[in-house]
PDB file of C-alpha atoms in Angstrom:
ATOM      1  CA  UNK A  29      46.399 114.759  75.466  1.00 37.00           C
ATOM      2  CA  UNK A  30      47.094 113.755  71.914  1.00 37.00           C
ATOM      3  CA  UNK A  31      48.180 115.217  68.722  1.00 40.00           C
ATOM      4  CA  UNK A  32      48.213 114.007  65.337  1.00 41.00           C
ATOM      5  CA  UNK A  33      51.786 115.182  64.301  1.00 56.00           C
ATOM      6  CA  UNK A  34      54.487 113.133  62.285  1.00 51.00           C
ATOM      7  CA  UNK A  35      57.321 111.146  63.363  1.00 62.00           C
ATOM      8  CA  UNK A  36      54.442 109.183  66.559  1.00 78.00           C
ATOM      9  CA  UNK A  37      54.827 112.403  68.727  1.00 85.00           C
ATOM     10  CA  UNK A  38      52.348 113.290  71.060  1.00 91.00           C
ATOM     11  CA  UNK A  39      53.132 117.059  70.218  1.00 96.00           C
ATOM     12  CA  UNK A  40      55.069 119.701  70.787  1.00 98.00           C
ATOM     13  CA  UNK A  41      56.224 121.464  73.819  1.00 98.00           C
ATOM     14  CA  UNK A  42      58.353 124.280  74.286  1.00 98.00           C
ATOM     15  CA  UNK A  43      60.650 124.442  77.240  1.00 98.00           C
ATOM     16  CA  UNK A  44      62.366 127.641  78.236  1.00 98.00           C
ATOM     17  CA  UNK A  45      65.571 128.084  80.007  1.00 97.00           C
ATOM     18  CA  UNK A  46      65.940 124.261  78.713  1.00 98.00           C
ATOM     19  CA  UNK A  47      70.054 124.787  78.416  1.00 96.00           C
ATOM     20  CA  UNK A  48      70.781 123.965  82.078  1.00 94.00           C
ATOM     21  CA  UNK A  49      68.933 123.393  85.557  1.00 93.00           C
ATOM     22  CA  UNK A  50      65.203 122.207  85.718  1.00 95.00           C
ATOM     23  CA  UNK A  51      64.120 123.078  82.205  1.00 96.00           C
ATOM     24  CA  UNK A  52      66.957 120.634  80.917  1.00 97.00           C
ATOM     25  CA  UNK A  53      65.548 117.784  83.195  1.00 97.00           C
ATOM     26  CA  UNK A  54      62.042 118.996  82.026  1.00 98.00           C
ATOM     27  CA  UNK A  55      62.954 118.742  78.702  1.00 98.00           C
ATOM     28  CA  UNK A  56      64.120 114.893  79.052  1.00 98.00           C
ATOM     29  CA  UNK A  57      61.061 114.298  81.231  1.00 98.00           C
ATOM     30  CA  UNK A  58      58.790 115.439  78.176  1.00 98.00           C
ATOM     31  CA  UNK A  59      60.877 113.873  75.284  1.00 98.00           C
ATOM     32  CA  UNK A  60      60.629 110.846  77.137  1.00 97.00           C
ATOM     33  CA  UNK A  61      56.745 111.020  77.340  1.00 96.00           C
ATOM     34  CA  UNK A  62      56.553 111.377  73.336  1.00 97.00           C
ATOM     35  CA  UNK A  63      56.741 115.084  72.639  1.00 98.00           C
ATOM     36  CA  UNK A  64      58.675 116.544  70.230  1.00 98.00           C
ATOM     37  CA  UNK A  65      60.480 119.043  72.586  1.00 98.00           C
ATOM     38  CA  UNK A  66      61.792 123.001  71.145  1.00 98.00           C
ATOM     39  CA  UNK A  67      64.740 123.351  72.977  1.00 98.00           C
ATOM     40  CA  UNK A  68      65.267 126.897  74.204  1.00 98.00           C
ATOM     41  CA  UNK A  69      68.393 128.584  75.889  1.00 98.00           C
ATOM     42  CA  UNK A  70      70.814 131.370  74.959  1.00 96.00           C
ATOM     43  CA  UNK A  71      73.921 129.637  75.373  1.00 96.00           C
ATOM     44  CA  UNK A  72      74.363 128.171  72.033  1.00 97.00           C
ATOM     45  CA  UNK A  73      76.528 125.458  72.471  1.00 98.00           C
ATOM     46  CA  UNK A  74      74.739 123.992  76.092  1.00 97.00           C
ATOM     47  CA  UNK A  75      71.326 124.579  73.995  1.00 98.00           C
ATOM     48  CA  UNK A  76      72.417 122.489  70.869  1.00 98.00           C
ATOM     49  CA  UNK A  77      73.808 119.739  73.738  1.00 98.00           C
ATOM     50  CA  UNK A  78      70.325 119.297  75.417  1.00 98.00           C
ATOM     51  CA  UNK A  79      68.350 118.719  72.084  1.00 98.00           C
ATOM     52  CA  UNK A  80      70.170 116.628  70.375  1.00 98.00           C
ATOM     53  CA  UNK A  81      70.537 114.338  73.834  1.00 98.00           C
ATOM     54  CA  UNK A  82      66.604 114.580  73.609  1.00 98.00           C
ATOM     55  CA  UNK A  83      66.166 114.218  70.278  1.00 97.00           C
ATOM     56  CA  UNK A  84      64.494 117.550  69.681  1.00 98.00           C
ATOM     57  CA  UNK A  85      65.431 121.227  68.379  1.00 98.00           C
ATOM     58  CA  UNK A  86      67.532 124.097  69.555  1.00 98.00           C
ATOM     59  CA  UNK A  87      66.317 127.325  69.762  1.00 98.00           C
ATOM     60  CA  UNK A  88      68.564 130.728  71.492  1.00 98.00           C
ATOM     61  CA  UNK A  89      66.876 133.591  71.861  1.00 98.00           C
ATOM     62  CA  UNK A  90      67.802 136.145  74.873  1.00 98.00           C
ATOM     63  CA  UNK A  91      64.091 136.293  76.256  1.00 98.00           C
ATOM     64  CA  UNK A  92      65.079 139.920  77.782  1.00 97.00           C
ATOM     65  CA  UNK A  93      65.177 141.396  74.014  1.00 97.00           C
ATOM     66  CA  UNK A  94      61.849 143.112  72.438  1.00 96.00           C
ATOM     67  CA  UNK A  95      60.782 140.844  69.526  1.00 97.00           C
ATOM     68  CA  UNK A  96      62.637 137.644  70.897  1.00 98.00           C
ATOM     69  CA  UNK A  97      60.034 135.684  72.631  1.00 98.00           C
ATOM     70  CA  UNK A  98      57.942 136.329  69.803  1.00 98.00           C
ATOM     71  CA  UNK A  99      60.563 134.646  67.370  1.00 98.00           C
ATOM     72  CA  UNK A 100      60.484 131.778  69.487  1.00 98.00           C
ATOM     73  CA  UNK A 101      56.716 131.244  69.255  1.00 98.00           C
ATOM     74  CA  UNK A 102      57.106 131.547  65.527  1.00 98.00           C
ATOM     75  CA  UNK A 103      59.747 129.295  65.537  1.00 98.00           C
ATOM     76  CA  UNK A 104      58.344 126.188  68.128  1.00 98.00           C
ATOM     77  CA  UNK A 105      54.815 126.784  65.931  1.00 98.00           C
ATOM     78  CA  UNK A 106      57.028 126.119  62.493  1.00 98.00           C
ATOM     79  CA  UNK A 107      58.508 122.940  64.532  1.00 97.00           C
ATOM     80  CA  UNK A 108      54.895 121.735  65.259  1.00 96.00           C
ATOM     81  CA  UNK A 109      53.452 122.276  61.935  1.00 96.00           C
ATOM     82  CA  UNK A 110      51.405 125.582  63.186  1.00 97.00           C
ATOM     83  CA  UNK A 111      50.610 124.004  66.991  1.00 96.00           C
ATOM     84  CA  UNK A 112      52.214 123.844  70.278  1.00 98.00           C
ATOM     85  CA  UNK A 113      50.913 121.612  72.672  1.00 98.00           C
ATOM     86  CA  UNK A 114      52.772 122.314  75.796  1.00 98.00           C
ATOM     87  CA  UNK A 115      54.396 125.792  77.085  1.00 98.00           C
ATOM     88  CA  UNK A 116      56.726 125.488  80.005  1.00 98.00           C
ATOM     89  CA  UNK A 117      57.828 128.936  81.078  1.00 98.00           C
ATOM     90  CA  UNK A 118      60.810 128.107  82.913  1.00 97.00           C
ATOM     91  CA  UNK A 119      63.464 130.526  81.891  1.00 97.00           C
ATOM     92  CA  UNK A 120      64.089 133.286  84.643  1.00 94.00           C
ATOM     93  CA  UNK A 121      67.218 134.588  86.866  1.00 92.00           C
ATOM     94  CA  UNK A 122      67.758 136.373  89.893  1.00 90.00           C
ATOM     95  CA  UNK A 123      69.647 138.819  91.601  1.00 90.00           C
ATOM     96  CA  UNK A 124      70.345 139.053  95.479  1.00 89.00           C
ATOM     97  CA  UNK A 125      71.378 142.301  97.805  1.00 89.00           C
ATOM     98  CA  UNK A 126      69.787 145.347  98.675  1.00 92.00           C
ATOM     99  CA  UNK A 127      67.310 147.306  96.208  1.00 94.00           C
ATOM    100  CA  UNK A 128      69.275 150.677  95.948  1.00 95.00           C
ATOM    101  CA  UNK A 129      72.231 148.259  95.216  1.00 94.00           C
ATOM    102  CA  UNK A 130      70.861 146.519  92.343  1.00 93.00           C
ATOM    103  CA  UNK A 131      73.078 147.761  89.300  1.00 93.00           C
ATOM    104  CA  UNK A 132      71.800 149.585  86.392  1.00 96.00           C
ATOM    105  CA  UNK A 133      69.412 147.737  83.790  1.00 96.00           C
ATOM    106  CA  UNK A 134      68.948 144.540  86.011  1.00 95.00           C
ATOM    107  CA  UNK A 135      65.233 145.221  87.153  1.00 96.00           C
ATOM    108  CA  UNK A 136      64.252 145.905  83.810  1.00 97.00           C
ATOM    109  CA  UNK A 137      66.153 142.743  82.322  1.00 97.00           C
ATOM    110  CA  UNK A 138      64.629 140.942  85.684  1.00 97.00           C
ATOM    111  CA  UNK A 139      61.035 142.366  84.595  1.00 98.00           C
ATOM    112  CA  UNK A 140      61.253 141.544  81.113  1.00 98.00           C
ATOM    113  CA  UNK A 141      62.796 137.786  81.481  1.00 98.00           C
ATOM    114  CA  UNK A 142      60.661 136.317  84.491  1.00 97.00           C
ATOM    115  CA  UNK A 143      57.722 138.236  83.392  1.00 98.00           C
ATOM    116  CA  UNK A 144      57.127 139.868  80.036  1.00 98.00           C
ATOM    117  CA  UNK A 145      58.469 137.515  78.207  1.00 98.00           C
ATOM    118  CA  UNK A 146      55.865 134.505  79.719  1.00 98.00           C
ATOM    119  CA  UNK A 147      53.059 136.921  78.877  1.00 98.00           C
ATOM    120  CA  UNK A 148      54.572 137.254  75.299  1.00 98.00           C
ATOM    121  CA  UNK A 149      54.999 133.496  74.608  1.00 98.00           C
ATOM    122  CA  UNK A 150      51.473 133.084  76.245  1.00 98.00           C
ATOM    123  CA  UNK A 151      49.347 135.664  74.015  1.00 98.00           C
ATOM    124  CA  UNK A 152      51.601 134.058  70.550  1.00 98.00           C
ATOM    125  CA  UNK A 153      50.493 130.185  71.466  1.00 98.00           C
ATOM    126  CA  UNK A 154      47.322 130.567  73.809  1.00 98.00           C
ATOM    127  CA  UNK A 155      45.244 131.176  70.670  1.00 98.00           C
ATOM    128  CA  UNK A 156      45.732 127.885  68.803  1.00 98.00           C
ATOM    129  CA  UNK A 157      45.423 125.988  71.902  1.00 98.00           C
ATOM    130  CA  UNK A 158      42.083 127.873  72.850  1.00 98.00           C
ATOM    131  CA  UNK A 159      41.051 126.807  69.430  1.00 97.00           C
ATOM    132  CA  UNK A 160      41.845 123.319  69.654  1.00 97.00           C
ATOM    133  CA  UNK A 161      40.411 122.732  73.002  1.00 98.00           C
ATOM    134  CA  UNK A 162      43.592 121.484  74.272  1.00 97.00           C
ATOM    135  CA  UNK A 163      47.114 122.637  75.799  1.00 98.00           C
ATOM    136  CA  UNK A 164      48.690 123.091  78.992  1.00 98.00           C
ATOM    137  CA  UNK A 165      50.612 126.022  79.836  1.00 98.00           C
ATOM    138  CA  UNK A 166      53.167 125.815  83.018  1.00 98.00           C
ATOM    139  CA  UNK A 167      54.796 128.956  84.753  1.00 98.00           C
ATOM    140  CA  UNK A 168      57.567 128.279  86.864  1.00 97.00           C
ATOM    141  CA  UNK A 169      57.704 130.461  90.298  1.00 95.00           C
ATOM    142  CA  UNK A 170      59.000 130.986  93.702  1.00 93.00           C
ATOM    143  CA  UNK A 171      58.482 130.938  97.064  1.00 91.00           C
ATOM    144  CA  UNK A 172      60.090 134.472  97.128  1.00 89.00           C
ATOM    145  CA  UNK A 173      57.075 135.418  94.668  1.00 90.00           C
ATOM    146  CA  UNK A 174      54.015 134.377  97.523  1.00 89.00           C
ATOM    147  CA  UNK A 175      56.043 136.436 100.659  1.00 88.00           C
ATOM    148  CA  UNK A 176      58.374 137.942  99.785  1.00 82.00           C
ATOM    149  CA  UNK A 177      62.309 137.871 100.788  1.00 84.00           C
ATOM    150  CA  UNK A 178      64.953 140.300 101.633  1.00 85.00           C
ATOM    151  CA  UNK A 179      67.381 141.217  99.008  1.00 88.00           C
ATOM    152  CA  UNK A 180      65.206 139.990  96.348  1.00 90.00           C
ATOM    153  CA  UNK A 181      63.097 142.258  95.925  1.00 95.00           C
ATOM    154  CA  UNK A 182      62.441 142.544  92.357  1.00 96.00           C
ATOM    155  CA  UNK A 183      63.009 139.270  91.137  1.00 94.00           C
ATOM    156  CA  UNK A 184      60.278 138.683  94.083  1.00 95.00           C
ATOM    157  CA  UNK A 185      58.307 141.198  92.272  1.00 97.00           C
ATOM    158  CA  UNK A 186      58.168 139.175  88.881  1.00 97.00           C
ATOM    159  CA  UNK A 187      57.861 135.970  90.389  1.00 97.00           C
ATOM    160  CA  UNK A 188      54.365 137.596  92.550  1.00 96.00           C
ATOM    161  CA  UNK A 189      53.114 139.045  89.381  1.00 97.00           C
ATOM    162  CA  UNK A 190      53.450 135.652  86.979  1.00 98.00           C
ATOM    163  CA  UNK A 191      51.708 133.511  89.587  1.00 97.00           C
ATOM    164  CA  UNK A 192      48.857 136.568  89.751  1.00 97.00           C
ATOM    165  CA  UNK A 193      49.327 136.686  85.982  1.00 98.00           C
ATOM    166  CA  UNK A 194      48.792 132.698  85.734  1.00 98.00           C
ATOM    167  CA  UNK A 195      45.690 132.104  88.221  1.00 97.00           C
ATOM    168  CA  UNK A 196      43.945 134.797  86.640  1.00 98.00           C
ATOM    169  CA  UNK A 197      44.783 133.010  83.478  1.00 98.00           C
ATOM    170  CA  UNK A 198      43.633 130.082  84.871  1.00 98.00           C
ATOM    171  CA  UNK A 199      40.235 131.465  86.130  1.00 98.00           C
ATOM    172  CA  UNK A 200      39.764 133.062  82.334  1.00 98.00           C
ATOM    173  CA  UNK A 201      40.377 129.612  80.565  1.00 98.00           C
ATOM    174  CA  UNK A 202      37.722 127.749  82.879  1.00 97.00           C
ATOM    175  CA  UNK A 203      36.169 125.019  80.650  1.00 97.00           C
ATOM    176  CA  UNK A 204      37.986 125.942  77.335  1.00 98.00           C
ATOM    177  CA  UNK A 205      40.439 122.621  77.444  1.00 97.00           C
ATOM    178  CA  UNK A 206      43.497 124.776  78.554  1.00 98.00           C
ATOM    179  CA  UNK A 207      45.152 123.913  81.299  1.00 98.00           C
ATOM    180  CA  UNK A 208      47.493 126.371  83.483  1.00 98.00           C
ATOM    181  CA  UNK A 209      49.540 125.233  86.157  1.00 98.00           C
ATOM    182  CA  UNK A 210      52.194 126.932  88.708  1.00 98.00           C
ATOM    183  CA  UNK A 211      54.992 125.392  90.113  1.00 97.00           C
ATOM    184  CA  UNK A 212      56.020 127.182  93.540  1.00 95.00           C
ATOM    185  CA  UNK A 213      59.909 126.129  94.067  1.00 91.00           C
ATOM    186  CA  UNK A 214      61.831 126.467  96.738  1.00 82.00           C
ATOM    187  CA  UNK A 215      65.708 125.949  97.186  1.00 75.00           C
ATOM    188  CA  UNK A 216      66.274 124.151  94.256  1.00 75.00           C
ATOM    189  CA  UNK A 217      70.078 122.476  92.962  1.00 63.00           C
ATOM    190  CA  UNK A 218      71.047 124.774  89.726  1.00 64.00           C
ATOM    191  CA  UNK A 219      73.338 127.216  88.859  1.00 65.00           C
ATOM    192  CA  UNK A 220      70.504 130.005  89.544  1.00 68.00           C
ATOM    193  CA  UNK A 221      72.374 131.344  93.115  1.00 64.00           C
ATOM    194  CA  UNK A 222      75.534 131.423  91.714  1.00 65.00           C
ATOM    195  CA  UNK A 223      74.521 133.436  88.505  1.00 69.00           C
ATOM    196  CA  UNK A 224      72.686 135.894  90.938  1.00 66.00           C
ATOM    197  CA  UNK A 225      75.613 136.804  92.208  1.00 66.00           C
ATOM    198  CA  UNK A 226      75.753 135.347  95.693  1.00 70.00           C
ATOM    199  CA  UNK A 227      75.790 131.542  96.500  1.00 66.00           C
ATOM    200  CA  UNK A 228      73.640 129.912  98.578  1.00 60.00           C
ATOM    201  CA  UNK A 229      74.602 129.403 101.997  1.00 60.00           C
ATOM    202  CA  UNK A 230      71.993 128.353 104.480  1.00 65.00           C
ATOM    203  CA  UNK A 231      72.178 124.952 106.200  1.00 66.00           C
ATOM    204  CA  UNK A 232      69.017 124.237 106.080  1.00 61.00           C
ATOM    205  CA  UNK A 233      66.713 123.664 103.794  1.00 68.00           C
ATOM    206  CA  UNK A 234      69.420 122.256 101.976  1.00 76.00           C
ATOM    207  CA  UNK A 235      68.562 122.631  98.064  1.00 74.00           C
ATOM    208  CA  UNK A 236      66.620 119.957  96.500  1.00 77.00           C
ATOM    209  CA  UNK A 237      67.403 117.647  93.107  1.00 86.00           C
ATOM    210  CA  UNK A 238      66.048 119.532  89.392  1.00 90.00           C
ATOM    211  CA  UNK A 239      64.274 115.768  89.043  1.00 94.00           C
ATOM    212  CA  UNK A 240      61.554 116.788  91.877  1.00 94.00           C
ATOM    213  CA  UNK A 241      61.216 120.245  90.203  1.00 94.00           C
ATOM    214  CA  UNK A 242      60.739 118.192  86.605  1.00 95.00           C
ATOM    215  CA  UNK A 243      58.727 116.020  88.385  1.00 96.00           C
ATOM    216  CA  UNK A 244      56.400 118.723  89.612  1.00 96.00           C
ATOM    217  CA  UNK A 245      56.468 120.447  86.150  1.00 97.00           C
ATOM    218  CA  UNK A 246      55.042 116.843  84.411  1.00 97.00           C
ATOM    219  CA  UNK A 247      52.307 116.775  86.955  1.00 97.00           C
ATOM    220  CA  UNK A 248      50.370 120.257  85.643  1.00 98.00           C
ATOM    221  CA  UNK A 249      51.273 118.453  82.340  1.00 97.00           C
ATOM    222  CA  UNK A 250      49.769 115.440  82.295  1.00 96.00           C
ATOM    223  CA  UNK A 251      47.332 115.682  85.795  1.00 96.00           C
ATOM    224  CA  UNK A 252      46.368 119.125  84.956  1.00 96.00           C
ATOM    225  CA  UNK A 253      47.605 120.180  88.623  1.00 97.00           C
ATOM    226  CA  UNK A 254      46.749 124.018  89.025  1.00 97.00           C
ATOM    227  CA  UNK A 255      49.715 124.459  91.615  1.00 97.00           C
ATOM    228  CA  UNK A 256      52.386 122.426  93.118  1.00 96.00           C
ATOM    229  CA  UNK A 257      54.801 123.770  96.115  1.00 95.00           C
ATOM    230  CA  UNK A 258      58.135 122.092  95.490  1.00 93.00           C
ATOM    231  CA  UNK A 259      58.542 120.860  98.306  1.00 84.00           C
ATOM    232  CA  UNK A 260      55.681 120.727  99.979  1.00 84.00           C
ATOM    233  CA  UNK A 261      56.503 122.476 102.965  1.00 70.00           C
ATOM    234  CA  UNK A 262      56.586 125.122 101.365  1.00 81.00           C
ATOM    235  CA  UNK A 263      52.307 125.528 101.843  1.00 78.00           C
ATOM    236  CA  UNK A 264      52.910 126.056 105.687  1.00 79.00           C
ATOM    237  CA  UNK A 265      54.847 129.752 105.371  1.00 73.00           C
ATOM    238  CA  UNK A 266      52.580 131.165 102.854  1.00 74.00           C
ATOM    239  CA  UNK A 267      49.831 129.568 104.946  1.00 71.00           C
ATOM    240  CA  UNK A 268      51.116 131.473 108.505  1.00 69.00           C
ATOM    241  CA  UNK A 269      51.724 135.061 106.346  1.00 69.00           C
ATOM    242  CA  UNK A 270      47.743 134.385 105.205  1.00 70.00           C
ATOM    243  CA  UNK A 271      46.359 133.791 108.379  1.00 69.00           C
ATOM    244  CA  UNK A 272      48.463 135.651 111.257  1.00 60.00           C
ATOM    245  CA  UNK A 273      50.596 137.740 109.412  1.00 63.00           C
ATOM    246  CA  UNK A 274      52.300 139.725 112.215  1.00 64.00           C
ATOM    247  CA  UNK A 275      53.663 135.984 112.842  1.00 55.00           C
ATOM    248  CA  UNK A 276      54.796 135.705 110.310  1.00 48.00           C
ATOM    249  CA  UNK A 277      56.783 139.338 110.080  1.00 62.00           C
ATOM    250  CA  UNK A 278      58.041 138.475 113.044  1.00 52.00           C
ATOM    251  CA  UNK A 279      59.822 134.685 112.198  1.00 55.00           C
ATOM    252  CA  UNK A 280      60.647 136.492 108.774  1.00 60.00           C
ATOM    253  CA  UNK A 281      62.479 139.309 111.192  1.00 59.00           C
ATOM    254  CA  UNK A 282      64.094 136.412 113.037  1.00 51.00           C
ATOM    255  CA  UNK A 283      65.088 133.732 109.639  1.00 53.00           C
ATOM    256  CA  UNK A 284      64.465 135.510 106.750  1.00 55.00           C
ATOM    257  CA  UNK A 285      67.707 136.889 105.569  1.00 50.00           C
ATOM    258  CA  UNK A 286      70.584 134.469 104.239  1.00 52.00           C
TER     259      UNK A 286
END
């Protein structure tokens, strides 16, 4: 997938939650393959450190704000001349404990990061790409999102509704050139448990490196995978819940909760 912009890139892709975690390792991963990469984050300073180490350009924008994932579309089409190439929806956060614990705002904020704001940056760049024949457009998810986990049970809720949201995408897109692509992670090494609130603290699986995650990301990219379970494992639980779901209740009953 080529693009005739200045400067010998390949295009432009957009990166959320690029300040820290997988999206900065993404962000690398892409600069690295010749895109010009918009660099997006809220935390100014981390944001402004990961584009200029890949050579691309900074964007904050709190994604949980009406009108700011909009902004950011404006903005990554201004870097690219009027196109975007690539659309990595990576920013997200979580929240861990019981539901009628769950302090005041955070489901909404949960809702409108993870979720609405993927939809928004969608409908602003899925037109030019639809256009062009051409694009790929990447939703990170979770395993909590395919079955579910106690004391996450609304960032679960976004997480079920983008994949939903993306293979329906997916299924609409069929033959246009547009490519969508879902990346299921599991336990994954970033500063996402400790932001929720509560560390992780299982023994096993023990939380993998950001590079597999990045890795994972590049292959919807540039193989056009329509889903990749990072790590693979991860195929066998959703599998069980599919097929003999009182099993699975019943290990979930058993090894479910952290």
């Amino acid at each position: 997938m080529t693009a005739g912009h200045g400067g010998g890139y390949r295009g432009v892709a957009l990166v959320t939650g690029a300040s820290s975690g997988i999206g900065t390792v993404t962000a690398a991963a892409l600069a690295r393959r010749g895109y010009r990469v918009v660099v997006h984050g809220r935390d100014e300073k981390a944001t402004a450190a990961v584009a200029m180490a890949v050579d691309g350009v900074p964007v904050c924008a709190d994604l949980a704000r009406e009108g700011e994932a909009e902004r950011l579309a404006k903005q990554a089409l201004d870097v690219g001349g009027g196109r975007v190439e690539v659309l990595v929806n990576n920013a997200g956060f979580g929240w861990y404990g019981d539901f009628d614990g769950i302090p005041a705002g955070t489901a909404e904020r949960l809702l409108a990061v993870n979720l609405a704001a993927p939809i928004a940056l969608t409908r602003a760049l899925l037109p030019g790409m639809r256009e062009r024949g051409a694009g790929r457009l990447v939703f990170l998810s979770s395993i909590a999102g395919q079955v579910g986990v106690a004391g996450e049970a609304a960032y679960a809720a976004t997480k079920a509704g983008l994949h939903c949201f993306a293979d329906s995408l997916r299924s609409e897109l069929r033959g246009t050139g547009v490519g969508v692509g879902v990346v299921v992670a599991g336990v994954i090494a970033t500063p996402f448990f400790e932001r929720r609130g509560t560390p992780y603290a299982r023994r096993w699986p023990k939380p993998i490196p950001t590079e597999v995650a990045a890795d994972a990301v590049l292959r919807c990219v540039e193989r056009g995978a329509a889903e990749v379970y990072v790590p693979r494992w991860l195929r066998v639980p959703v599998a069980v819940q599919g097929v003999a779901p009182g099993v699975y209740r019943w290990l979930d009953g058993r090894f479910g909760r952290e």
